[in-house]
Amino acid sequence: QITLKESGPTLVKPTQTLTLTCTFSGFSLSTSGVGVGWIRQPPGKALEWLALIYWNDDKRYSPSLKSRLTITKDTSKTQVVLTMTNMDPVDTATYYCAHSSVWYFNYWGQGTLVTVSS
Amino acid sequence: DIQMTQSPSTLSASVGDRVAITCRASQSISDWLAWYQQKPGKAPKLLIYRASSLESGVPSRFSGSGSGTEFTLTISSLQPDDFATYYCQQYNSYSTFGQGTKVEIK
């Protein structure tokens, strides 16, 4: 059974750096073809893809946010970490991590709401 | 960047209706398209990938079609559990989601 769960702060101040962790089970990020991505959704708005990391450590970022994002995986390959710098109130959103086989996302975490406010 | 445009934004329908949601890409994406269903407060659920492949466990009343720039998600007979918001996602060049289509009770 594949599960993913996001964790991190619920409130960050403007200009701060956000660090989110995705802890997963039921699959290995060492398996060829497997990836973990991050997607966010501002309240009442649409989904926005942010980043994706593959089993071979290949990384892809949304072009519009690339300068602010870093995605990494840990050596045990059961966690993926996303950092986003220079947070702004417009970054307030529910952040999801998800399992990916071929860029689509077939298993999702429950999401974590991050509010950016002073 | 590839832009994805869904229509309509809101769709009012009744149980048993056949409904169709369209997703248009700003450039050709072959068949690299997925559809998701999302209910309030929940994570999205994958319905269709590769434009027309039904994800395991998804009811057969859901179907996808199209290639290139125009795609359709069809629900053959709307059920009470299907009232939700639906998103398309292209994954031909990085990834982009559509703005969503809310299917509401008529």
mmCIF file of C-alpha atoms in Angstrom:
data_model
loop_
_atom_site.group_PDB
_atom_site.id
_atom_site.type_symbol
_atom_site.label_atom_id
_atom_site.label_comp_id
_atom_site.label_asym_id
_atom_site.label_seq_id
_atom_site.Cartn_x
_atom_site.Cartn_y
_atom_site.Cartn_z
ATOM 1 C CA GLN A 1 0.000 0.000 0.000
ATOM 2 C CA ILE A 2 1.457 3.313 -1.101
ATOM 3 C CA THR A 3 1.080 6.223 1.290
ATOM 4 C CA LEU A 4 2.558 9.712 1.395
ATOM 5 C CA LYS A 5 2.327 12.382 4.067
ATOM 6 C CA GLU A 6 3.449 15.983 4.035
ATOM 7 C CA SER A 7 4.849 17.741 7.079
ATOM 8 C CA GLY A 8 6.173 21.185 7.824
ATOM 9 C CA PRO A 9 5.208 24.537 9.283
ATOM 10 C CA THR A 10 1.635 25.731 9.011
ATOM 11 C CA LEU A 11 2.642 29.392 9.236
ATOM 12 C CA VAL A 12 5.634 31.177 7.764
ATOM 13 C CA LYS A 13 6.485 34.852 7.600
ATOM 14 C CA PRO A 14 7.036 36.749 4.357
ATOM 15 C CA THR A 15 10.618 36.447 3.035
ATOM 16 C CA GLN A 16 11.222 33.265 5.045
ATOM 17 C CA THR A 17 12.166 29.915 3.513
ATOM 18 C CA LEU A 18 9.620 27.093 3.608
ATOM 19 C CA THR A 19 10.824 23.530 4.094
ATOM 20 C CA LEU A 20 8.344 20.704 3.536
ATOM 21 C CA THR A 21 8.979 16.999 3.982
ATOM 22 C CA CYS A 22 7.169 14.192 2.228
ATOM 23 C CA THR A 23 7.445 10.879 4.063
ATOM 24 C CA PHE A 24 6.333 7.891 2.035
ATOM 25 C CA SER A 25 5.973 4.151 2.252
ATOM 26 C CA GLY A 26 4.996 1.291 -0.002
ATOM 27 C CA PHE A 27 7.485 2.071 -2.753
ATOM 28 C CA SER A 28 11.157 2.797 -3.227
ATOM 29 C CA LEU A 29 12.603 5.902 -4.782
ATOM 30 C CA SER A 30 15.439 3.672 -5.972
ATOM 31 C CA THR A 31 13.146 1.873 -8.408
ATOM 32 C CA SER A 32 13.606 2.809 -12.037
ATOM 33 C CA GLY A 33 10.910 5.132 -13.334
ATOM 34 C CA VAL A 34 9.618 6.231 -9.949
ATOM 35 C CA GLY A 35 9.339 9.863 -8.964
ATOM 36 C CA VAL A 36 7.875 12.078 -6.267
ATOM 37 C CA GLY A 37 6.408 15.447 -7.081
ATOM 38 C CA TRP A 38 5.051 18.488 -5.283
ATOM 39 C CA ILE A 39 1.868 20.262 -6.277
ATOM 40 C CA ARG A 40 0.151 23.153 -4.516
ATOM 41 C CA GLN A 41 -3.344 24.620 -4.467
ATOM 42 C CA PRO A 42 -4.191 28.090 -3.151
ATOM 43 C CA PRO A 43 -7.536 28.227 -1.332
ATOM 44 C CA GLY A 44 -10.367 27.976 -3.856
ATOM 45 C CA LYS A 45 -7.986 27.881 -6.807
ATOM 46 C CA ALA A 46 -6.486 25.395 -9.232
ATOM 47 C CA LEU A 47 -3.636 22.955 -8.839
ATOM 48 C CA GLU A 48 -0.110 24.090 -9.691
ATOM 49 C CA TRP A 49 2.785 21.694 -10.303
ATOM 50 C CA LEU A 50 5.990 22.726 -8.543
ATOM 51 C CA ALA A 51 8.728 20.111 -8.790
ATOM 52 C CA LEU A 52 9.530 16.459 -9.430
ATOM 53 C CA ILE A 53 12.468 14.260 -8.463
ATOM 54 C CA TYR A 54 13.200 10.897 -10.048
ATOM 55 C CA TRP A 55 14.757 7.676 -8.770
ATOM 56 C CA ASN A 56 18.041 8.625 -10.482
ATOM 57 C CA ASP A 57 18.099 12.058 -8.777
ATOM 58 C CA ASP A 58 17.033 13.840 -11.957
ATOM 59 C CA LYS A 59 15.096 16.956 -10.947
ATOM 60 C CA ARG A 60 12.541 19.100 -12.731
ATOM 61 C CA TYR A 61 11.107 22.449 -11.626
ATOM 62 C CA SER A 62 8.256 24.668 -12.699
ATOM 63 C CA PRO A 63 9.912 27.271 -14.942
ATOM 64 C CA SER A 64 8.064 30.108 -13.222
ATOM 65 C CA LEU A 65 9.279 29.084 -9.744
ATOM 66 C CA LYS A 66 12.588 27.424 -10.539
ATOM 67 C CA SER A 67 14.729 30.098 -8.914
ATOM 68 C CA ARG A 68 12.977 29.603 -5.576
ATOM 69 C CA LEU A 69 12.676 25.815 -5.396
ATOM 70 C CA THR A 70 14.959 22.980 -4.399
ATOM 71 C CA ILE A 71 13.883 19.331 -4.250
ATOM 72 C CA THR A 72 15.991 16.598 -2.684
ATOM 73 C CA LYS A 73 15.625 13.020 -1.529
ATOM 74 C CA ASP A 74 17.321 11.459 1.463
ATOM 75 C CA THR A 75 19.753 8.564 1.278
ATOM 76 C CA SER A 76 17.282 6.117 2.742
ATOM 77 C CA LYS A 77 14.930 7.200 -0.080
ATOM 78 C CA THR A 78 11.818 7.352 2.071
ATOM 79 C CA GLN A 79 11.642 11.148 2.262
ATOM 80 C CA VAL A 80 11.589 13.953 -0.238
ATOM 81 C CA VAL A 81 12.179 17.537 0.846
ATOM 82 C CA LEU A 82 11.035 20.698 -0.931
ATOM 83 C CA THR A 83 12.375 24.109 -0.037
ATOM 84 C CA MET A 84 10.883 27.339 -1.314
ATOM 85 C CA THR A 85 12.664 30.599 -0.646
ATOM 86 C CA ASN A 86 11.370 34.145 -0.228
ATOM 87 C CA MET A 87 7.833 33.190 0.729
ATOM 88 C CA ASP A 88 5.039 35.660 -0.009
ATOM 89 C CA PRO A 89 1.363 35.750 0.985
ATOM 90 C CA VAL A 90 0.456 34.597 -2.552
ATOM 91 C CA ASP A 91 2.250 31.332 -1.730
ATOM 92 C CA THR A 92 -0.448 30.503 0.817
ATOM 93 C CA ALA A 93 -1.736 27.134 -0.313
ATOM 94 C CA THR A 94 -2.228 23.476 0.448
ATOM 95 C CA TYR A 95 0.956 21.693 -0.575
ATOM 96 C CA TYR A 96 0.707 18.086 -1.762
ATOM 97 C CA CYS A 97 3.340 15.501 -2.479
ATOM 98 C CA ALA A 98 2.514 12.671 -4.856
ATOM 99 C CA HIS A 99 3.956 9.482 -6.352
ATOM 100 C CA SER A 100 4.654 9.632 -10.061
ATOM 101 C CA SER A 101 5.345 6.930 -12.598
ATOM 102 C CA VAL A 102 5.391 8.912 -15.836
ATOM 103 C CA TRP A 103 4.781 12.491 -14.738
ATOM 104 C CA TYR A 104 1.168 11.872 -13.807
ATOM 105 C CA PHE A 105 0.397 11.457 -10.126
ATOM 106 C CA ASN A 106 -1.312 8.278 -9.044
ATOM 107 C CA TYR A 107 -0.951 8.481 -5.281
ATOM 108 C CA TRP A 108 -1.270 11.674 -3.261
ATOM 109 C CA GLY A 109 -0.664 12.745 0.286
ATOM 110 C CA GLN A 110 -3.421 14.428 2.266
ATOM 111 C CA GLY A 111 -1.851 17.845 1.814
ATOM 112 C CA THR A 112 -0.662 20.441 4.296
ATOM 113 C CA LEU A 113 -1.929 24.010 4.444
ATOM 114 C CA VAL A 114 0.803 26.623 4.629
ATOM 115 C CA THR A 115 -0.172 30.199 5.422
ATOM 116 C CA VAL A 116 2.203 33.056 4.724
ATOM 117 C CA SER A 117 1.542 35.985 6.996
ATOM 118 C CA SER A 118 3.404 38.356 9.245
ATOM 119 C CA ASP B 1 4.928 27.143 -21.103
ATOM 120 C CA ILE B 2 1.984 25.027 -22.241
ATOM 121 C CA GLN B 3 -1.350 26.452 -21.117
ATOM 122 C CA MET B 4 -4.341 24.203 -20.446
ATOM 123 C CA THR B 5 -7.852 25.598 -20.786
ATOM 124 C CA GLN B 6 -10.863 23.689 -19.512
ATOM 125 C CA SER B 7 -14.467 24.289 -20.446
ATOM 126 C CA PRO B 8 -16.917 24.806 -19.031
ATOM 127 C CA SER B 9 -15.761 26.205 -15.696
ATOM 128 C CA THR B 10 -18.980 25.012 -14.082
ATOM 129 C CA LEU B 11 -21.371 22.362 -15.284
ATOM 130 C CA SER B 12 -24.833 21.794 -13.805
ATOM 131 C CA ALA B 13 -26.183 18.302 -14.357
ATOM 132 C CA SER B 14 -28.503 15.684 -12.942
ATOM 133 C CA VAL B 15 -27.913 12.122 -11.852
ATOM 134 C CA GLY B 16 -27.950 9.910 -14.933
ATOM 135 C CA ASP B 17 -26.838 12.647 -17.342
ATOM 136 C CA ARG B 18 -24.008 12.139 -19.788
ATOM 137 C CA VAL B 19 -21.484 14.916 -19.253
ATOM 138 C CA ALA B 20 -18.397 15.985 -21.120
ATOM 139 C CA ILE B 21 -15.560 18.261 -20.056
ATOM 140 C CA THR B 22 -13.114 19.657 -22.590
ATOM 141 C CA CYS B 23 -9.457 20.495 -22.105
ATOM 142 C CA ARG B 24 -7.463 22.370 -24.747
ATOM 143 C CA ALA B 25 -3.703 22.694 -24.849
ATOM 144 C CA SER B 26 -1.937 25.768 -26.216
ATOM 145 C CA GLN B 27 0.266 23.465 -28.317
ATOM 146 C CA SER B 28 0.308 19.807 -29.201
ATOM 147 C CA ILE B 29 0.919 17.482 -26.277
ATOM 148 C CA SER B 30 0.360 14.199 -28.159
ATOM 149 C CA ASP B 31 -1.575 12.084 -25.652
ATOM 150 C CA TRP B 32 0.359 13.092 -22.549
ATOM 151 C CA LEU B 33 -2.722 14.069 -20.588
ATOM 152 C CA ALA B 34 -4.262 13.002 -17.303
ATOM 153 C CA TRP B 35 -7.596 13.708 -15.624
ATOM 154 C CA TYR B 36 -8.218 14.023 -11.897
ATOM 155 C CA GLN B 37 -11.260 14.275 -9.665
ATOM 156 C CA GLN B 38 -11.118 16.365 -6.501
ATOM 157 C CA LYS B 39 -13.668 16.660 -3.736
ATOM 158 C CA PRO B 40 -13.668 19.481 -1.167
ATOM 159 C CA GLY B 41 -10.907 19.130 1.397
ATOM 160 C CA LYS B 42 -9.452 16.062 -0.301
ATOM 161 C CA ALA B 43 -6.452 15.347 -2.493
ATOM 162 C CA PRO B 44 -7.029 14.844 -6.214
ATOM 163 C CA LYS B 45 -7.664 11.325 -7.469
ATOM 164 C CA LEU B 46 -6.260 10.086 -10.765
ATOM 165 C CA LEU B 47 -8.969 8.964 -13.196
ATOM 166 C CA ILE B 48 -7.361 8.796 -16.638
ATOM 167 C CA TYR B 49 -3.769 8.855 -17.909
ATOM 168 C CA ARG B 50 -2.295 8.865 -21.405
ATOM 169 C CA ALA B 51 -5.491 10.631 -22.498
ATOM 170 C CA SER B 52 -7.652 7.497 -22.542
ATOM 171 C CA SER B 53 -6.248 4.888 -20.154
ATOM 172 C CA LEU B 54 -8.486 4.232 -17.177
ATOM 173 C CA GLU B 55 -6.686 4.084 -13.852
ATOM 174 C CA SER B 56 -7.203 0.842 -11.956
ATOM 175 C CA GLY B 57 -10.284 0.907 -9.763
ATOM 176 C CA VAL B 58 -11.934 3.841 -11.533
ATOM 177 C CA PRO B 59 -15.495 3.105 -12.704
ATOM 178 C CA SER B 60 -15.931 2.452 -16.404
ATOM 179 C CA ARG B 61 -18.458 5.294 -16.719
ATOM 180 C CA PHE B 62 -15.393 7.560 -16.911
ATOM 181 C CA SER B 63 -13.642 7.723 -20.252
ATOM 182 C CA GLY B 64 -11.099 9.982 -21.907
ATOM 183 C CA SER B 65 -10.427 10.801 -25.526
ATOM 184 C CA GLY B 66 -8.421 13.124 -27.717
ATOM 185 C CA SER B 67 -4.900 13.841 -28.842
ATOM 186 C CA GLY B 68 -2.850 16.787 -29.943
ATOM 187 C CA THR B 69 -4.540 19.834 -28.472
ATOM 188 C CA GLU B 70 -8.104 18.816 -27.682
ATOM 189 C CA PHE B 71 -9.223 16.320 -25.076
ATOM 190 C CA THR B 72 -12.472 15.237 -23.477
ATOM 191 C CA LEU B 73 -13.424 13.581 -20.227
ATOM 192 C CA THR B 74 -16.824 11.932 -20.449
ATOM 193 C CA ILE B 75 -18.962 10.559 -17.645
ATOM 194 C CA SER B 76 -21.526 8.299 -19.298
ATOM 195 C CA SER B 77 -24.101 8.351 -16.514
ATOM 196 C CA LEU B 78 -23.494 10.813 -13.708
ATOM 197 C CA GLN B 79 -23.696 9.314 -10.223
ATOM 198 C CA PRO B 80 -24.123 11.142 -6.896
ATOM 199 C CA ASP B 81 -20.469 10.450 -6.027
ATOM 200 C CA ASP B 82 -19.323 12.220 -9.201
ATOM 201 C CA PHE B 83 -20.216 15.753 -8.124
ATOM 202 C CA ALA B 84 -16.751 17.222 -7.747
ATOM 203 C CA THR B 85 -14.160 19.351 -9.499
ATOM 204 C CA TYR B 86 -12.209 17.860 -12.385
ATOM 205 C CA TYR B 87 -8.739 18.862 -13.567
ATOM 206 C CA CYS B 88 -6.736 17.999 -16.632
ATOM 207 C CA GLN B 89 -2.923 17.861 -16.516
ATOM 208 C CA GLN B 90 -0.482 17.898 -19.408
ATOM 209 C CA TYR B 91 2.857 16.197 -18.982
ATOM 210 C CA ASN B 92 4.350 16.570 -22.431
ATOM 211 C CA SER B 93 6.574 19.453 -21.364
ATOM 212 C CA TYR B 94 7.036 19.677 -17.638
ATOM 213 C CA SER B 95 3.511 19.773 -16.210
ATOM 214 C CA THR B 96 0.554 22.113 -16.204
ATOM 215 C CA PHE B 97 -2.940 21.753 -14.805
ATOM 216 C CA GLY B 98 -6.127 23.228 -16.180
ATOM 217 C CA GLN B 99 -8.151 25.651 -14.112
ATOM 218 C CA GLY B 100 -10.745 23.046 -13.180
ATOM 219 C CA THR B 101 -14.379 22.243 -13.982
ATOM 220 C CA LYS B 102 -16.871 22.035 -11.154
ATOM 221 C CA VAL B 103 -19.686 19.558 -11.720
ATOM 222 C CA GLU B 104 -22.619 20.572 -9.581
ATOM 223 C CA ILE B 105 -26.122 19.313 -8.997
ATOM 224 C CA LYS B 106 -28.716 20.839 -11.282
#
